[in-house]
Amino acid sequence: MKLFLSGILLIFTLVQGYGQTYTFSSPTEESMKILDSVKYVLPQFTAGTVIFNNQGYSNGAVNIYTPNQTVHFIDGNGDTLEIDNNDQVKIVIAKKQNFLNCSYGFIELYESAGEVSIGELRAVNIISEVKTGAYGSKSESTSIQSVGYVTDNGMKTNLNLNSRVPFIYRKVPYIIRKGSVLPANKKTFSKSFPQKKEFIEQYLKENKVDFECMEEVREFFKVLNK
């Protein structure tokens, strides 16, 4: 079973609070290639291990599907399938890359310092079609259907793979501290490194850190660990 999303025109935009965000609408060949490259976290299915909450595990060729944050694997027939008990997955390990499953989705873990780690969520969200109002007018507010993280009602939305709809691709930095997944910002860093609060204050006065940019957040994390 091959999983393809189609449809999407390239528009670059930044949405505050969601890290680096890329929005696409209306299908073009270029945008379809971009979607192909981001619908999975890994560039190809890779031999890996899925560890479950009950300490059980499973080995195979795996990948993480960004639109609905689920683990996909290739079975003995060469078909691409979705794991049944995704909510019971604790962590996925593939090629020395570790992906922690949490309420936001799968976060790739990077550097660690004691009980504090830094990680990144990569997710695709589908934008609902613009609703037509009175006299054929179109609503100015565009509805966003969440498929990459938990919505307000705590439910995840499954993606219709045949839909030709716009999408948003997000790369969001997070801090993992004592088992809790927290947004990467000044407050979280100060609480995670209480002994370096004064250093953090001074550093951020002298250096601009974009907490929505994974590269800059990761570099700041490294500075604190020197």
PDB file of N, CA and C in Angstrom, residues 6 22 39 78 84 121 132 143 158 163 166 168 181 186 213:
ATOM      1  N   SER A   6      -1.259  14.481  -2.219  1.00  0.00           N
ATOM      2  CA  SER A   6      -1.056  15.312  -3.396  1.00  0.00           C
ATOM      3  C   SER A   6      -1.658  16.667  -3.147  1.00  0.00           C
ATOM      4  N   TYR A  22       6.031  26.238   7.407  1.00  0.00           N
ATOM      5  CA  TYR A  22       5.971  26.390   5.967  1.00  0.00           C
ATOM      6  C   TYR A  22       4.566  26.042   5.502  1.00  0.00           C
ATOM      7  N   LYS A  39       6.804  14.191   4.430  1.00  0.00           N
ATOM      8  CA  LYS A  39       5.711  13.385   4.992  1.00  0.00           C
ATOM      9  C   LYS A  39       6.244  12.275   5.897  1.00  0.00           C
ATOM     10  N   GLY A  78       6.216  -6.231   1.492  1.00  0.00           N
ATOM     11  CA  GLY A  78       6.693  -4.973   0.949  1.00  0.00           C
ATOM     12  C   GLY A  78       5.679  -3.846   1.020  1.00  0.00           C
ATOM     13  N   ASP A  84      -0.662  -0.675  14.739  1.00  0.00           N
ATOM     14  CA  ASP A  84      -2.000  -0.647  15.337  1.00  0.00           C
ATOM     15  C   ASP A  84      -2.050   0.094  16.664  1.00  0.00           C
ATOM     16  N   LEU A 121      10.071  18.463  17.061  1.00  0.00           N
ATOM     17  CA  LEU A 121       8.891  17.840  16.465  1.00  0.00           C
ATOM     18  C   LEU A 121       8.767  18.283  15.016  1.00  0.00           C
ATOM     19  N   THR A 132     -17.496  29.067   2.248  1.00  0.00           N
ATOM     20  CA  THR A 132     -18.177  30.110   1.491  1.00  0.00           C
ATOM     21  C   THR A 132     -19.289  30.709   2.332  1.00  0.00           C
ATOM     22  N   SER A 143      -9.712  27.663   8.572  1.00  0.00           N
ATOM     23  CA  SER A 143      -9.696  26.641   9.605  1.00  0.00           C
ATOM     24  C   SER A 143      -8.501  25.732   9.406  1.00  0.00           C
ATOM     25  N   ASN A 158      -7.380  11.910  11.828  1.00  0.00           N
ATOM     26  CA  ASN A 158      -6.738  11.115  10.785  1.00  0.00           C
ATOM     27  C   ASN A 158      -6.804  11.850   9.451  1.00  0.00           C
ATOM     28  N   SER A 163      -6.867  13.457  -0.202  1.00  0.00           N
ATOM     29  CA  SER A 163      -7.294  14.848  -0.239  1.00  0.00           C
ATOM     30  C   SER A 163      -6.273  15.720  -0.951  1.00  0.00           C
ATOM     31  N   PRO A 166      -4.375  22.152   0.994  1.00  0.00           N
ATOM     32  CA  PRO A 166      -3.153  22.812   1.459  1.00  0.00           C
ATOM     33  C   PRO A 166      -2.651  22.180   2.754  1.00  0.00           C
ATOM     34  N   ILE A 168       0.437  22.628   6.213  1.00  0.00           N
ATOM     35  CA  ILE A 168       1.457  23.374   6.943  1.00  0.00           C
ATOM     36  C   ILE A 168       2.478  22.372   7.462  1.00  0.00           C
ATOM     37  N   VAL A 181       7.504  17.276  28.570  1.00  0.00           N
ATOM     38  CA  VAL A 181       7.844  17.925  27.307  1.00  0.00           C
ATOM     39  C   VAL A 181       7.341  19.364  27.361  1.00  0.00           C
ATOM     40  N   LYS A 186      12.524  31.132  27.072  1.00  0.00           N
ATOM     41  CA  LYS A 186      13.383  31.631  28.142  1.00  0.00           C
ATOM     42  C   LYS A 186      12.969  31.072  29.500  1.00  0.00           C
ATOM     43  N   CYS A 213      13.312  28.777  16.256  1.00  0.00           N
ATOM     44  CA  CYS A 213      14.258  28.214  15.288  1.00  0.00           C
ATOM     45  C   CYS A 213      15.062  27.101  15.957  1.00  0.00           C
TER      46      CYS A 213
END
